[in-house]
PDB file of C-alpha atoms in Angstrom:
ATOM      1  CA  MET K   1      -9.259  35.963   1.033  1.00 57.00           C
ATOM      2  CA  ASP K   2     -11.791  38.430   2.354  1.00 78.00           C
ATOM      3  CA  PRO K   3     -11.076  40.051   5.732  1.00 82.00           C
ATOM      4  CA  LEU K   4     -14.287  38.934   7.478  1.00 89.00           C
ATOM      5  CA  VAL K   5     -12.879  36.048   9.535  1.00 92.00           C
ATOM      6  CA  PRO K   6      -9.419  37.569  10.082  1.00 92.00           C
ATOM      7  CA  ALA K   7     -11.047  40.806  11.287  1.00 93.00           C
ATOM      8  CA  LEU K   8     -13.384  38.867  13.569  1.00 94.00           C
ATOM      9  CA  VAL K   9     -10.551  36.847  15.135  1.00 95.00           C
ATOM     10  CA  ALA K  10      -8.087  39.744  15.342  1.00 95.00           C
ATOM     11  CA  VAL K  11     -10.597  42.084  17.006  1.00 95.00           C
ATOM     12  CA  LEU K  12     -11.660  39.357  19.450  1.00 95.00           C
ATOM     13  CA  LEU K  13      -8.040  38.666  20.415  1.00 95.00           C
ATOM     14  CA  ALA K  14      -7.008  42.310  20.607  1.00 94.00           C
ATOM     15  CA  GLY K  15     -10.207  43.582  22.163  1.00 93.00           C
ATOM     16  CA  VAL K  16     -11.048  41.085  24.885  1.00 92.00           C
ATOM     17  CA  SER K  17      -8.721  42.707  27.402  1.00 89.00           C
ATOM     18  CA  ASP K  18      -9.087  46.246  26.035  1.00 91.00           C
ATOM     19  CA  ARG K  19     -10.988  49.212  27.464  1.00 91.00           C
ATOM     20  CA  PRO K  20     -14.180  49.177  25.308  1.00 93.00           C
ATOM     21  CA  PRO K  21     -15.704  46.062  26.919  1.00 94.00           C
ATOM     22  CA  LEU K  22     -14.853  47.413  30.359  1.00 93.00           C
ATOM     23  CA  LEU K  23     -16.554  50.719  29.533  1.00 91.00           C
ATOM     24  CA  ALA K  24     -19.598  48.830  28.232  1.00 92.00           C
ATOM     25  CA  ALA K  25     -19.764  46.879  31.500  1.00 93.00           C
ATOM     26  CA  ILE K  26     -19.533  50.104  33.507  1.00 90.00           C
ATOM     27  CA  LEU K  27     -22.155  51.911  31.428  1.00 89.00           C
ATOM     28  CA  SER K  28     -24.596  49.007  31.391  1.00 89.00           C
ATOM     29  CA  GLY K  29     -24.615  48.853  35.169  1.00 85.00           C
ATOM     30  CA  ARG K  30     -25.164  52.571  35.523  1.00 84.00           C
ATOM     31  CA  LEU K  31     -27.200  53.599  32.483  1.00 84.00           C
ATOM     32  CA  GLY K  32     -28.704  50.400  31.086  1.00 85.00           C
ATOM     33  CA  ARG K  33     -29.084  49.014  27.591  1.00 87.00           C
ATOM     34  CA  GLY K  34     -29.319  52.340  25.787  1.00 88.00           C
ATOM     35  CA  ALA K  35     -25.733  53.206  26.632  1.00 89.00           C
ATOM     36  CA  VAL K  36     -24.547  49.810  25.387  1.00 93.00           C
ATOM     37  CA  TRP K  37     -26.343  50.218  22.063  1.00 95.00           C
ATOM     38  CA  GLY K  38     -24.792  53.665  21.681  1.00 94.00           C
ATOM     39  CA  ALA K  39     -21.372  52.160  22.397  1.00 94.00           C
ATOM     40  CA  ILE K  40     -21.922  49.419  19.823  1.00 96.00           C
ATOM     41  CA  LEU K  41     -22.948  52.002  17.222  1.00 96.00           C
ATOM     42  CA  ALA K  42     -19.795  54.016  17.945  1.00 95.00           C
ATOM     43  CA  GLN K  43     -17.625  50.939  17.436  1.00 95.00           C
ATOM     44  CA  VAL K  44     -19.358  49.979  14.188  1.00 96.00           C
ATOM     45  CA  VAL K  45     -18.868  53.491  12.809  1.00 95.00           C
ATOM     46  CA  GLY K  46     -15.217  53.455  13.904  1.00 95.00           C
ATOM     47  CA  PHE K  47     -14.623  50.106  12.205  1.00 95.00           C
ATOM     48  CA  ALA K  48     -16.360  51.324   9.040  1.00 95.00           C
ATOM     49  CA  LEU K  49     -14.165  54.432   8.905  1.00 95.00           C
ATOM     50  CA  ALA K  50     -11.043  52.329   9.466  1.00 95.00           C
ATOM     51  CA  ALA K  51     -12.113  49.959   6.687  1.00 94.00           C
ATOM     52  CA  ILE K  52     -12.758  52.824   4.284  1.00 95.00           C
ATOM     53  CA  GLY K  53      -9.331  54.232   5.111  1.00 95.00           C
ATOM     54  CA  GLY K  54      -7.740  50.848   4.443  1.00 95.00           C
ATOM     55  CA  MET K  55      -9.536  50.599   1.118  1.00 94.00           C
ATOM     56  CA  LEU K  56      -8.314  54.054   0.098  1.00 95.00           C
ATOM     57  CA  VAL K  57      -4.694  53.300   1.053  1.00 95.00           C
ATOM     58  CA  ALA K  58      -4.564  49.846  -0.553  1.00 94.00           C
ATOM     59  CA  PRO K  59      -3.915  50.951  -4.165  1.00 94.00           C
ATOM     60  CA  ILE K  60      -0.936  53.034  -3.088  1.00 95.00           C
ATOM     61  CA  LEU K  61       0.878  50.170  -1.371  1.00 94.00           C
ATOM     62  CA  THR K  62       2.707  47.203  -2.835  1.00 94.00           C
ATOM     63  CA  PRO K  63       1.602  43.736  -1.706  1.00 93.00           C
ATOM     64  CA  ASN K  64       4.681  43.404   0.530  1.00 94.00           C
ATOM     65  CA  ALA K  65       4.021  46.820   2.064  1.00 95.00           C
ATOM     66  CA  ARG K  66       0.421  45.791   2.817  1.00 95.00           C
ATOM     67  CA  ASP K  67       1.634  42.597   4.471  1.00 95.00           C
ATOM     68  CA  LEU K  68       4.206  44.538   6.458  1.00 95.00           C
ATOM     69  CA  MET K  69       1.608  47.064   7.621  1.00 96.00           C
ATOM     70  CA  LEU K  70      -0.636  44.225   8.800  1.00 96.00           C
ATOM     71  CA  ALA K  71       2.351  42.658  10.580  1.00 96.00           C
ATOM     72  CA  VAL K  72       3.019  45.962  12.350  1.00 96.00           C
ATOM     73  CA  ALA K  73      -0.656  46.216  13.356  1.00 96.00           C
ATOM     74  CA  LEU K  74      -0.630  42.665  14.732  1.00 96.00           C
ATOM     75  CA  ILE K  75       2.611  43.158  16.646  1.00 97.00           C
ATOM     76  CA  ALA K  76       1.433  46.521  17.988  1.00 95.00           C
ATOM     77  CA  ALA K  77      -1.755  44.856  19.223  1.00 95.00           C
ATOM     78  CA  ALA K  78       0.296  42.031  20.741  1.00 96.00           C
ATOM     79  CA  THR K  79       2.405  44.505  22.695  1.00 95.00           C
ATOM     80  CA  ALA K  80      -0.686  46.313  24.009  1.00 93.00           C
ATOM     81  CA  VAL K  81      -2.726  43.243  24.991  1.00 94.00           C
ATOM     82  CA  PRO K  82      -0.697  42.400  28.149  1.00 93.00           C
ATOM     83  CA  ILE K  83      -1.421  45.817  29.665  1.00 90.00           C
ATOM     84  CA  PRO K  84      -4.507  45.598  31.920  1.00 88.00           C
ATOM     85  CA  ALA K  85      -7.439  47.776  30.876  1.00 83.00           C
ATOM     86  CA  ARG K  86      -8.149  50.756  33.090  1.00 84.00           C
ATOM     87  CA  ILE K  87     -10.801  53.414  32.663  1.00 81.00           C
ATOM     88  CA  LYS K  88      -9.795  56.833  33.989  1.00 80.00           C
ATOM     89  CA  ASP K  89     -13.074  58.562  33.203  1.00 72.00           C
ATOM     90  CA  ARG K  90     -16.107  56.461  34.069  1.00 67.00           C
ATOM     91  CA  LEU K  91     -18.337  59.122  32.456  1.00 68.00           C
ATOM     92  CA  ASP K  92     -20.025  59.800  35.801  1.00 74.00           C
ATOM     93  CA  GLY K  93     -20.309  63.527  35.138  1.00 76.00           C
ATOM     94  CA  TRP K  94     -21.923  63.160  31.720  1.00 76.00           C
ATOM     95  CA  ARG K  95     -25.543  64.321  31.782  1.00 81.00           C
ATOM     96  CA  LEU K  96     -26.507  63.207  28.289  1.00 84.00           C
ATOM     97  CA  PRO K  97     -29.138  60.575  27.528  1.00 90.00           C
ATOM     98  CA  PRO K  98     -27.771  57.015  27.889  1.00 87.00           C
ATOM     99  CA  VAL K  99     -27.532  56.350  24.139  1.00 91.00           C
ATOM    100  CA  LEU K 100     -25.527  59.536  23.550  1.00 91.00           C
ATOM    101  CA  THR K 101     -23.321  58.873  26.573  1.00 86.00           C
ATOM    102  CA  GLY K 102     -22.489  55.412  25.230  1.00 86.00           C
ATOM    103  CA  LEU K 103     -22.042  56.654  21.671  1.00 91.00           C
ATOM    104  CA  LEU K 104     -19.817  59.627  22.445  1.00 91.00           C
ATOM    105  CA  GLY K 105     -17.946  57.959  25.308  1.00 88.00           C
ATOM    106  CA  MET K 106     -17.048  54.938  23.199  1.00 91.00           C
ATOM    107  CA  ALA K 107     -16.199  57.092  20.181  1.00 91.00           C
ATOM    108  CA  VAL K 108     -13.712  59.095  22.248  1.00 90.00           C
ATOM    109  CA  LEU K 109     -12.289  55.974  23.878  1.00 88.00           C
ATOM    110  CA  THR K 110     -11.790  53.954  20.696  1.00 88.00           C
ATOM    111  CA  LEU K 111     -10.665  56.632  18.264  1.00 86.00           C
ATOM    112  CA  GLY K 112      -7.644  55.068  16.587  1.00 80.00           C
ATOM    113  CA  ASP K 113      -7.363  52.123  18.985  1.00 89.00           C
ATOM    114  CA  ARG K 114      -5.623  48.834  18.217  1.00 92.00           C
ATOM    115  CA  SER K 115      -8.750  47.134  16.869  1.00 93.00           C
ATOM    116  CA  GLN K 116      -9.374  49.923  14.378  1.00 94.00           C
ATOM    117  CA  PHE K 117      -5.726  49.810  13.266  1.00 95.00           C
ATOM    118  CA  LEU K 118      -6.085  46.064  12.705  1.00 95.00           C
ATOM    119  CA  VAL K 119      -9.198  46.591  10.581  1.00 95.00           C
ATOM    120  CA  PHE K 120      -7.427  49.345   8.628  1.00 96.00           C
ATOM    121  CA  ALA K 121      -4.456  47.077   7.910  1.00 96.00           C
ATOM    122  CA  LEU K 122      -6.575  44.006   7.108  1.00 95.00           C
ATOM    123  CA  VAL K 123      -8.730  45.901   4.642  1.00 95.00           C
ATOM    124  CA  ALA K 124      -5.665  47.529   3.081  1.00 94.00           C
ATOM    125  CA  ARG K 125      -4.299  44.029   2.486  1.00 92.00           C
ATOM    126  CA  THR K 126      -7.512  42.756   0.879  1.00 87.00           C
ATOM    127  CA  PRO K 127      -9.538  45.837  -0.130  1.00 78.00           C
ATOM    128  CA  ASP K 128     -12.996  44.702   0.925  1.00 87.00           C
ATOM    129  CA  PRO K 129     -14.284  47.251   3.441  1.00 91.00           C
ATOM    130  CA  VAL K 130     -17.719  45.668   3.810  1.00 93.00           C
ATOM    131  CA  THR K 131     -16.594  42.262   5.059  1.00 93.00           C
ATOM    132  CA  GLY K 132     -13.826  43.820   7.163  1.00 92.00           C
ATOM    133  CA  THR K 133     -16.364  46.065   8.857  1.00 93.00           C
ATOM    134  CA  ILE K 134     -18.807  43.195   9.348  1.00 95.00           C
ATOM    135  CA  GLY K 135     -16.197  40.895  10.900  1.00 95.00           C
ATOM    136  CA  ALA K 136     -14.843  43.551  13.237  1.00 95.00           C
ATOM    137  CA  SER K 137     -18.330  44.758  14.151  1.00 95.00           C
ATOM    138  CA  LEU K 138     -19.462  41.235  15.022  1.00 96.00           C
ATOM    139  CA  ALA K 139     -16.434  40.750  17.267  1.00 96.00           C
ATOM    140  CA  GLY K 140     -16.841  44.162  18.878  1.00 95.00           C
ATOM    141  CA  THR K 141     -20.547  43.592  19.451  1.00 96.00           C
ATOM    142  CA  VAL K 142     -19.938  40.188  21.038  1.00 96.00           C
ATOM    143  CA  LEU K 143     -17.341  41.681  23.375  1.00 96.00           C
ATOM    144  CA  LEU K 144     -19.469  44.672  24.359  1.00 95.00           C
ATOM    145  CA  LEU K 145     -22.645  42.646  24.872  1.00 95.00           C
ATOM    146  CA  GLY K 146     -20.751  39.997  26.826  1.00 95.00           C
ATOM    147  CA  ALA K 147     -19.220  42.605  29.113  1.00 94.00           C
ATOM    148  CA  ALA K 148     -22.526  44.445  29.505  1.00 94.00           C
ATOM    149  CA  THR K 149     -24.324  41.215  30.360  1.00 94.00           C
ATOM    150  CA  LEU K 150     -21.758  40.207  32.961  1.00 94.00           C
ATOM    151  CA  GLY K 151     -21.428  43.657  34.487  1.00 91.00           C
ATOM    152  CA  GLU K 152     -18.251  45.315  35.681  1.00 90.00           C
ATOM    153  CA  ARG K 153     -17.584  43.109  38.694  1.00 93.00           C
ATOM    154  CA  ASP K 154     -18.093  39.781  36.913  1.00 94.00           C
ATOM    155  CA  TRP K 155     -16.299  40.957  33.750  1.00 92.00           C
ATOM    156  CA  GLN K 156     -13.189  41.740  35.774  1.00 91.00           C
ATOM    157  CA  LYS K 157     -13.319  38.288  37.385  1.00 93.00           C
ATOM    158  CA  LEU K 158     -12.575  36.612  34.044  1.00 93.00           C
ATOM    159  CA  PRO K 159      -9.122  34.977  33.804  1.00 94.00           C
ATOM    160  CA  PHE K 160      -7.541  37.864  31.929  1.00 93.00           C
ATOM    161  CA  ALA K 161      -3.982  36.813  32.779  1.00 93.00           C
ATOM    162  CA  ALA K 162      -4.375  33.618  30.743  1.00 95.00           C
ATOM    163  CA  ILE K 163      -6.411  35.362  28.045  1.00 95.00           C
ATOM    164  CA  ARG K 164      -3.724  38.028  27.632  1.00 95.00           C
ATOM    165  CA  ILE K 165      -0.963  35.419  27.296  1.00 96.00           C
ATOM    166  CA  VAL K 166      -2.808  33.453  24.613  1.00 96.00           C
ATOM    167  CA  ALA K 167      -3.891  36.578  22.693  1.00 96.00           C
ATOM    168  CA  THR K 168      -0.395  38.066  22.848  1.00 96.00           C
ATOM    169  CA  LEU K 169       1.233  34.881  21.564  1.00 97.00           C
ATOM    170  CA  LEU K 170      -1.248  34.414  18.716  1.00 96.00           C
ATOM    171  CA  LEU K 171      -1.079  38.035  17.583  1.00 97.00           C
ATOM    172  CA  ALA K 172       2.721  38.221  17.889  1.00 96.00           C
ATOM    173  CA  LEU K 173       3.380  34.928  16.088  1.00 97.00           C
ATOM    174  CA  THR K 174       1.011  35.808  13.270  1.00 95.00           C
ATOM    175  CA  GLY K 175       2.508  39.293  12.956  1.00 96.00           C
ATOM    176  CA  ALA K 176       6.092  38.022  13.046  1.00 96.00           C
ATOM    177  CA  THR K 177       5.400  35.373  10.405  1.00 95.00           C
ATOM    178  CA  LEU K 178       3.627  37.844   8.160  1.00 94.00           C
ATOM    179  CA  GLY K 179       6.334  40.466   8.659  1.00 94.00           C
ATOM    180  CA  LEU K 180       9.175  38.074   7.897  1.00 94.00           C
ATOM    181  CA  GLY K 181       7.343  36.979   4.766  1.00 92.00           C
ATOM    182  CA  ALA K 182       6.799  40.602   3.708  1.00 90.00           C
ATOM    183  CA  LEU K 183      10.511  41.295   4.139  1.00 91.00           C
ATOM    184  CA  ARG K 184      11.247  38.093   2.212  1.00 88.00           C
ATOM    185  CA  LEU K 185      13.131  36.618   5.133  1.00 87.00           C
ATOM    186  CA  LEU K 186      10.871  33.612   5.494  1.00 76.00           C
TER     187      LEU K 186
END
């Protein structure tokens, strides 16, 4: 099975309450569309690098090790989802053009985040970096554009308590099932 749909769903679940959409909402209100497009580009590049890394690691791992790594990525995302997103640096002091502010700000914020780890593990399980990158990029783009369209105030009004519970349960149950299967306990 190619990782397009799993990457799309996993990134949507793990990313909806994460910091990148919140940063996109903040930047869109202050700097406009250019910053959002820079942020989207940064996420796409990050997902592509994670997918390439997963493809390079895949031949080294056994099938059970790949499943176990994906289970760890899912459970790690599930443990991080309940924590509310907070942005310490709103990039107010950055004097770069909006596109560069969005690009560099998002690149710094998302370097090695839970969504990229999920893409890495998904692509390592089924070494297809193109579809993994496409699925994750679609999910990331939907989240960033949705947050940018709503703006910071309306984005934070969404029912994140319920969203976090559902996302945590889905990610944790999927990770636990996959992990138990990888350890041959299920």
